[in-house]
Coordinates of C-alpha atoms and ligand atoms in Angstrom, one line a residue:
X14 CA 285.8 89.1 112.5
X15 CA 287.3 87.2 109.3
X16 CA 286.8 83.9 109.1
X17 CA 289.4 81.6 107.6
X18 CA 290.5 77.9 107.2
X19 CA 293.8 76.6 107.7
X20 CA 294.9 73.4 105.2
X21 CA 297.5 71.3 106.6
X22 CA 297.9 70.5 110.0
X23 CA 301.5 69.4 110.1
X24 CA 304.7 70.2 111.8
X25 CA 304.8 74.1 111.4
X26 CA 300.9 74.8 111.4
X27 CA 301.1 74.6 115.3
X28 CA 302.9 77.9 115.2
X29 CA 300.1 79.6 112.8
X30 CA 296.7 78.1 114.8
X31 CA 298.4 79.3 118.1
X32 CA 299.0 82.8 116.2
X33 CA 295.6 82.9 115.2
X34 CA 294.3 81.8 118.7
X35 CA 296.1 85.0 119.6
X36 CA 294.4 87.2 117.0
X37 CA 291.3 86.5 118.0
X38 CA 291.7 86.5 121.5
X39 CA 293.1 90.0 120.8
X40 CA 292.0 92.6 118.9
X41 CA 289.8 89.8 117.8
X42 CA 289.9 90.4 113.8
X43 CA 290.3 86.8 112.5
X44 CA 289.5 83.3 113.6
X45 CA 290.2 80.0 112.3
X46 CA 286.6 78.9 111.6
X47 CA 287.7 75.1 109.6
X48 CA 290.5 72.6 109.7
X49 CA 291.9 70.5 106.7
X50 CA 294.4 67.7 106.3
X51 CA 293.8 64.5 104.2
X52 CA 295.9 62.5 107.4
X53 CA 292.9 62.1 109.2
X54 CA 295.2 60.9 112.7
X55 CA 297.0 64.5 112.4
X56 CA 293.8 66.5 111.5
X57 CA 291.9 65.1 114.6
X58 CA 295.0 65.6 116.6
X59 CA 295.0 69.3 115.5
X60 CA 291.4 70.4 115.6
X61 CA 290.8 68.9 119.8
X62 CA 294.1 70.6 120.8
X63 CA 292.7 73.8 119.4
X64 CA 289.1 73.8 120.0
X65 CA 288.3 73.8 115.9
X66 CA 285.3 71.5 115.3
X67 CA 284.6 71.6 111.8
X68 CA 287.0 69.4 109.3
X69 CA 288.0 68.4 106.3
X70 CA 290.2 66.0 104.5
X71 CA 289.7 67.1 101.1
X72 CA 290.2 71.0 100.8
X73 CA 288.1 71.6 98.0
X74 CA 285.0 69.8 99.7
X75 CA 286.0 72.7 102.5
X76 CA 285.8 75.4 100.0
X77 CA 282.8 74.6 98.8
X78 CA 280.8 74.2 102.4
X79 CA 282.9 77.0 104.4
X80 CA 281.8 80.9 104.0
X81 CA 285.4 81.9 104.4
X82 CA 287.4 85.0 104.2
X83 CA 290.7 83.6 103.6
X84 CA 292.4 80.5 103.3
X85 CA 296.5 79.9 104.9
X86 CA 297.9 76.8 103.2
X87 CA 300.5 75.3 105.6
X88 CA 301.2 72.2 103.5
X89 CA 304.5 71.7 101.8
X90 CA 305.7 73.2 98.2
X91 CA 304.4 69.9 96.2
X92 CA 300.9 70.9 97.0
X93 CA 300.7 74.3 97.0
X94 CA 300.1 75.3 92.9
X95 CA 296.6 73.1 93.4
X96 CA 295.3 74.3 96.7
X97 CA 295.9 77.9 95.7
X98 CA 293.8 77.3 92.3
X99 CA 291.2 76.0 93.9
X100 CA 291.0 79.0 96.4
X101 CA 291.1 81.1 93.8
X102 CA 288.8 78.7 91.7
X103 CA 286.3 80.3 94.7
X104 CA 287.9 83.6 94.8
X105 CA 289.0 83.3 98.7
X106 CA 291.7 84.9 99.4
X107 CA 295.0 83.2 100.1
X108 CA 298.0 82.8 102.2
X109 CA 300.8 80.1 101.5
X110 CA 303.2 78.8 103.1
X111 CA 307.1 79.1 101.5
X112 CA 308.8 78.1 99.7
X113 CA 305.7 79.2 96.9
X114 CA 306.2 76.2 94.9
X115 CA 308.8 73.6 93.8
X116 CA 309.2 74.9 90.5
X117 CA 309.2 78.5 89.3
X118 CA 306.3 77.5 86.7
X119 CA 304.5 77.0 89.6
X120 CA 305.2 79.7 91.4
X121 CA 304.3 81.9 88.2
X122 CA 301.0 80.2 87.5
X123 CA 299.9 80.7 91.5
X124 CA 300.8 83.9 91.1
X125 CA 298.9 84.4 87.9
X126 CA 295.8 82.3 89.2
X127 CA 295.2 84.8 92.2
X128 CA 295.4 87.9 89.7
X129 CA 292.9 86.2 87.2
X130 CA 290.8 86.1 89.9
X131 CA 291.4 89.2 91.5
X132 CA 292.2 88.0 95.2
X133 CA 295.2 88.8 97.4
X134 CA 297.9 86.1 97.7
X135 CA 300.7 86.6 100.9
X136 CA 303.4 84.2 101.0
X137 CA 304.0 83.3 104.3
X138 CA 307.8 84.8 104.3
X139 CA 308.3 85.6 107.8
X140 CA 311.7 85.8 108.5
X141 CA 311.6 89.8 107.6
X142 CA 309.1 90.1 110.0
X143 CA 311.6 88.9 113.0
X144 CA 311.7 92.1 115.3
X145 CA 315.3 91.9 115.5
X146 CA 315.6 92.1 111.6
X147 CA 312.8 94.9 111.5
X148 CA 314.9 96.8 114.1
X149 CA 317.8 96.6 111.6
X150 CA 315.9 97.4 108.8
X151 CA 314.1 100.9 110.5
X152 CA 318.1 102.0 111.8
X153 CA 319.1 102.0 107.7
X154 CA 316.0 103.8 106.6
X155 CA 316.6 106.2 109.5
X156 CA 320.1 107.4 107.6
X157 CA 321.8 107.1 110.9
X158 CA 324.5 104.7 109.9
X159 CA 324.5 106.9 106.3
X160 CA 324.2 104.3 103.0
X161 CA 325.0 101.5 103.0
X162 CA 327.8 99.8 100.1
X163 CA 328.5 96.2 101.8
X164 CA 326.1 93.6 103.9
X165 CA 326.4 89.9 105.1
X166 CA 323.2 87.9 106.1
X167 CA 324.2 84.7 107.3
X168 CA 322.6 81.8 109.2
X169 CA 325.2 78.8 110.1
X170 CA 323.8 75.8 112.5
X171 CA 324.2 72.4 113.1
X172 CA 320.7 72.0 114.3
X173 CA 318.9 68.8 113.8
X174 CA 316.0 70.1 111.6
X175 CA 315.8 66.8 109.9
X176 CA 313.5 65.7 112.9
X177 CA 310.9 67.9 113.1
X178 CA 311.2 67.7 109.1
X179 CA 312.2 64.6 107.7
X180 CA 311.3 65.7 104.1
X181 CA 314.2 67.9 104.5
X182 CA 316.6 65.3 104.0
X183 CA 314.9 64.0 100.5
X184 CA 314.7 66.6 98.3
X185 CA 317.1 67.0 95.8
X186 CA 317.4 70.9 96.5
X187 CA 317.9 71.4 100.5
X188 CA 319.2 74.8 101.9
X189 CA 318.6 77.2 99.6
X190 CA 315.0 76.1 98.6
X191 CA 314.1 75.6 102.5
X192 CA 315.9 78.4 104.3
X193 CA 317.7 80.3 101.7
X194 CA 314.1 81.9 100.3
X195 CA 314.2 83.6 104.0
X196 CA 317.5 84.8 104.1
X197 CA 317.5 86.5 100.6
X198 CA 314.4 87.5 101.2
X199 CA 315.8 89.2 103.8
X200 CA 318.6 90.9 102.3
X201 CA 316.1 92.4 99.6
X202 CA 314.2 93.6 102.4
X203 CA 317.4 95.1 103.6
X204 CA 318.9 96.4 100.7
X205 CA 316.6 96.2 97.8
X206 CA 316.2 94.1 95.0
X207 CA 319.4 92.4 93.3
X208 CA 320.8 92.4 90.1
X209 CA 323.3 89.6 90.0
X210 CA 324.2 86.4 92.3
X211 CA 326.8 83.9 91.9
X212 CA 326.5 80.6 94.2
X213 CA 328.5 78.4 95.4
X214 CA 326.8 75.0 97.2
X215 CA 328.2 72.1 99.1
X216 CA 326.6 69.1 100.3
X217 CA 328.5 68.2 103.8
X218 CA 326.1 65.8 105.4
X219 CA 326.3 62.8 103.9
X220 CA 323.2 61.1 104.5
X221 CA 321.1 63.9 102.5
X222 CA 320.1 64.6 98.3
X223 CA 320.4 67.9 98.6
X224 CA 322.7 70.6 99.0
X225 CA 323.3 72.1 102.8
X226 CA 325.7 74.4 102.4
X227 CA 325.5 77.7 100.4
X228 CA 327.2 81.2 99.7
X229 CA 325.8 83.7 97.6
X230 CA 327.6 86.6 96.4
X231 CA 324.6 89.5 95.6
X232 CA 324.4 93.0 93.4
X233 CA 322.0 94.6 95.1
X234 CA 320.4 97.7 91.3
X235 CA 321.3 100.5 94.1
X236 CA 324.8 99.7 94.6
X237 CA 325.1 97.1 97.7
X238 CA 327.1 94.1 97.3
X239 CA 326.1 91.8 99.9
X240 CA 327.1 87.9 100.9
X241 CA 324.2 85.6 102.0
X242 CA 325.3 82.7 103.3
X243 CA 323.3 79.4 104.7
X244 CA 324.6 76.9 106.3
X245 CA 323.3 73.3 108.1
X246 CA 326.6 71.4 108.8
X247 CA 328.5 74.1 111.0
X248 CA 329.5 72.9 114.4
X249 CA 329.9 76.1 116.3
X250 CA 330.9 76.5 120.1
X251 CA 327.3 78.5 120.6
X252 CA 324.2 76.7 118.8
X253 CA 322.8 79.7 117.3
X254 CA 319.7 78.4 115.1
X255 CA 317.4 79.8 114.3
X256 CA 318.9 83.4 114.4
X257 CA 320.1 85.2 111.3
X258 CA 323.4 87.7 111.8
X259 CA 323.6 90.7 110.1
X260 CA 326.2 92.9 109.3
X261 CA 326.2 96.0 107.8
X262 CA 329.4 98.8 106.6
X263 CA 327.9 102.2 105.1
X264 CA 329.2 105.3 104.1
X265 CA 328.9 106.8 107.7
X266 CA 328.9 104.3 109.8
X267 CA 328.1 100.4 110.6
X268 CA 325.7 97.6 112.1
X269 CA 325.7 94.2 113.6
X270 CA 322.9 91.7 115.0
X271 CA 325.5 89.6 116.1
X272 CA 324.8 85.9 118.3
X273 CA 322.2 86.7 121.1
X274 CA 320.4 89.2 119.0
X275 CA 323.2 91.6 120.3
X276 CA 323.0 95.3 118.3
X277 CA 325.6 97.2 118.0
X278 CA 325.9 100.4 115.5
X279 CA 328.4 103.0 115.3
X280 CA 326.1 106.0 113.6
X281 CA 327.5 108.8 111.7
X282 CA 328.8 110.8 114.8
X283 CA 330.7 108.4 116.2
X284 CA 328.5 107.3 118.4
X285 CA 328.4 103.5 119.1
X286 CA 324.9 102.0 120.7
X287 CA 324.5 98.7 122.0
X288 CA 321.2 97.2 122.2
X289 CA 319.5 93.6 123.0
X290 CA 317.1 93.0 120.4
X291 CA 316.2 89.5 122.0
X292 CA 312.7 89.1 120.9
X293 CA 310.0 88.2 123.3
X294 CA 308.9 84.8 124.3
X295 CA 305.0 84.3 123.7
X296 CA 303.3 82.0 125.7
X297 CA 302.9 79.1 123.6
X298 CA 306.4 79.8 122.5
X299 CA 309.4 77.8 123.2
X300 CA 313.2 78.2 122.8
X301 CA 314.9 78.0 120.5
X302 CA 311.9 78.6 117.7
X303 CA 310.5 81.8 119.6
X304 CA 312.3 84.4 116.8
X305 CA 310.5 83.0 114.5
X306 CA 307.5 82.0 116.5
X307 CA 307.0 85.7 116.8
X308 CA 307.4 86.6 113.3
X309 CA 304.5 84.2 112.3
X310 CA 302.5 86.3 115.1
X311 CA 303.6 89.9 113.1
X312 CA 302.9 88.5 109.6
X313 CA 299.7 87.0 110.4
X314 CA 298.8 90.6 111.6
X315 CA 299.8 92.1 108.9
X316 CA 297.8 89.7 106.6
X317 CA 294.1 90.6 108.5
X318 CA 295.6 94.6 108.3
X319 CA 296.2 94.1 104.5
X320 CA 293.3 92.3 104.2
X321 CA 291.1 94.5 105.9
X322 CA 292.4 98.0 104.2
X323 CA 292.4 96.4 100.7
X324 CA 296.6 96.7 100.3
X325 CA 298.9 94.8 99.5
X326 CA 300.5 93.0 101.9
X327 CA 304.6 93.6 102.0
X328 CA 305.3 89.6 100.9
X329 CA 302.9 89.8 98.1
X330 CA 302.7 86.6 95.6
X331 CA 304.2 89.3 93.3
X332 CA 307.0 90.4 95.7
X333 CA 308.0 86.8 96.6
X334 CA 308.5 86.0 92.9
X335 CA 311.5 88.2 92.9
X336 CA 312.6 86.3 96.1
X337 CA 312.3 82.9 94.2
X338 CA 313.9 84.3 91.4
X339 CA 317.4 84.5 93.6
X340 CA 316.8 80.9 94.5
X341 CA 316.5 79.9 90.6
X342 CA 319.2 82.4 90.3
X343 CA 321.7 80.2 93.4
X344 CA 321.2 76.6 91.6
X345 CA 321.8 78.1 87.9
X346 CA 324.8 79.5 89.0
X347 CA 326.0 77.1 91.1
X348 CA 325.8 74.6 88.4
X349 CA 327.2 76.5 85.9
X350 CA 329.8 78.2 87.6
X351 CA 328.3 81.4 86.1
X352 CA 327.0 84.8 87.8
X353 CA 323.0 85.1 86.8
X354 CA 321.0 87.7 86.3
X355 CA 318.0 87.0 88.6
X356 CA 314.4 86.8 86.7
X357 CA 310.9 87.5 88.5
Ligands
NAD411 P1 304.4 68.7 107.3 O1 304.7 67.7 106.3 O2 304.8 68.4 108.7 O3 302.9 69.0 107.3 C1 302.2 69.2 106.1 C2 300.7 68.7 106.3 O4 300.0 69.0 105.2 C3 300.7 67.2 106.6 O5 299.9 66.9 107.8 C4 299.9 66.7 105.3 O6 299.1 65.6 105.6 C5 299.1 67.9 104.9 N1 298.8 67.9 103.5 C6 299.6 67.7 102.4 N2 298.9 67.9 101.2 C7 297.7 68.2 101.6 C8 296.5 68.5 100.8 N3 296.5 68.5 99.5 N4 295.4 68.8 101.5 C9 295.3 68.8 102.9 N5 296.4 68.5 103.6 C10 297.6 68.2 103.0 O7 305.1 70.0 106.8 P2 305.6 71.2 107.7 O8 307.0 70.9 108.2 O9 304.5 71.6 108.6 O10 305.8 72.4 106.6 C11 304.7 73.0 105.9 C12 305.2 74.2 105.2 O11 305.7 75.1 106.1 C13 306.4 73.9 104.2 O12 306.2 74.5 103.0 C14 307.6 74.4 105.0 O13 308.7 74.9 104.2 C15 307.0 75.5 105.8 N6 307.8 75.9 107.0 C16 307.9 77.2 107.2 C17 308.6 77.7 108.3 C18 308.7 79.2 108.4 O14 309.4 79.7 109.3 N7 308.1 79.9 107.6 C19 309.2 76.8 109.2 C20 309.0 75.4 109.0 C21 308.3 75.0 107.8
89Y412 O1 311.7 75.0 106.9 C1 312.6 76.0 107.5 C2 312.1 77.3 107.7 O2 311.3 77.8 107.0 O3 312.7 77.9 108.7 C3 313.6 77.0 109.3 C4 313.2 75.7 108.8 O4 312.2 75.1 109.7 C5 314.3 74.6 108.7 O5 315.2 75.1 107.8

């Protein structure tokens, strides 16, 4: 069984212990062996409601004591370049939270750090691995729908995610740094990497610093153009967060994950399917966080699979830098009014 260590025992890391909980209650391939968090209130909170005994408040005292497979950093951007070095520093492999860093210096040098020292780094992107959005992703590689020239990924809410994550509200970038990542990261997933983005961004809200509107216009190198667009100030009739909508025209047919994780496709006979995608509801789950709830589940998986067979995993410290570079890409263009040329 792997043994790893989990650093910051906030908001979101509830979602990765109770995944891990699962894992090893499972097939029983990895456990969370140490806890860290330098709020010493939120870290003893943490370690009794999950069972975890041994903690830290300084991560690289933890390093040093703890035999450990892997690390999962689950603090915010600001602190991520550090923790990863000194991982790395010890050669323990790493998984980190998005968005990788704050700046794309950072993101390079984390990337860099974990090649120097030869260990595998997954960024904890796991919006791709929703099973709604895998579904979609398996019906284009199947040809069914034919190939595909024009997509939409959207998310649009009026959800109050300045509670949970007050931090949110203060930074000077806001949509595209927090939630964008996910959904551009999805449409490369969907339709491959991307060649050009123009962005326009809006801040509605007016008691924020950043931006929480955006619309992206994307070149996808094999010939998709696709709109991504995020949105935090849309008052809808239905409350649809935190589901992404997908829409998809090709040169036989068509796709849509519309509101309810509702599928429908018309394939290249004519054919029209219907399907609920609706993804299931774990038990420590709770609505309306249980998409994502799930995907966390899938891409921890996928980390202990990687891990274990030496590959590397699909949201790679190297993949994800192409991601980040379509969120450097959004705020260049939108303050320049230009279209960019993404840069991993
Ligand atoms: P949070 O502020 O609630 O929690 C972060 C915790 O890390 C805090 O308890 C803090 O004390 C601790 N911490 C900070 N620096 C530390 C250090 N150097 N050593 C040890 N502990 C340290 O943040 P959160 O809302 O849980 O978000 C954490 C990350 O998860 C962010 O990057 C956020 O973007 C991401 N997130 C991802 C998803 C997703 O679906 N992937 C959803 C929500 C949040
Ligand atoms: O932080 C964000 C994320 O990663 O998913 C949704 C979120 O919690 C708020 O935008």
């Amino acid at each position: 069984m792997l043994q790893g260590a989990l650093i910051g025992c906030g908001f979101f890391a509830t979602n990765h212990l109770n995944a891990w909980r699962d894992i090893a209650a499972g097939d029983g391939t990895a456990r969370i062996v140490a806890l860290c968090d330098t709020n010493a209130e939120r870290l003893a909170e943490v370690a009794a409601a999950f069972g975890i005994a041994r903690t830290y408040r300084d991560a690289a005292e933890m390093l040093a004591k703890e035999s450990l497979d892997f690390v999962d950093i689950c603090t915010t951007a600001p602190s991520h370049r550090a923790l990863v070095e000194l991982a790395a520093a010890r050669k323990v492999p790493v998984i980190c939270q998005k968005p990788l860093a704050p700046t794309v210096e950072d993101a390079r040098a984390i990337v860099a750090a974990c090649d120097r020292a030869g260990i595998p780094l997954m960024v904890h992107e796991n919006f791709r691995w929703q099973s709604p959005l895998v579904a979609v992703r398996d019906i284009l590689a199947s040809g069914r729908i034919g190939r595909p020239f024009w997509g939409q990924v959207s998310f649009r809410s009026g959800f109050d995610v300045y509670a949970g994550q007050p931090y949110l509200a203060r930074g000077k970038r806001f949509i595209v740094e927090d939630l964008g990542v996910h959904v551009l990261d999805v449409a490369r997933f969907l339709f491959g990497d991307v060649e050009s983005l123009t962005a326009r961004l809006a801040r509605v809200k007016a008691d924020i610093a950043g931006e929480d509107v955006a619309t992206m216009l994307l070149g996808h190198t094999d010939g998709v153009t696709s709109v991504v667009d995020c949105s935090y100030a849309s008052r809808l009739p239905e409350e649809l967060f935190p589901q992404t909508l997908v829409a998809v025209d090709a040169s036989e047919g068509s796709l849509r994950l519309a509101a309810g994780y509702a599928l429908t496709v018309r394939d290249r006979d004519g054919r029209v399917e219907t399907r609920d995608l609706s993804p299931p509801l774990l038990s420590w789950a709770s609505r309306p966080w249980h998409n994502v709830q799930e995907s966390v589940l899938l891409i921890q998986k996928h980390w202990v699979e990687s891990l274990r067979a030496g590959t590397e995993p699909a949201t790679s410290g190297r993949d994800n830098l192409k991601t980040f570079a379509l969120v450097e890409a959004a705020y260049e263009s939108a303050a320049t009014g230009a279209t960019v040329r993404p840069e991993a």
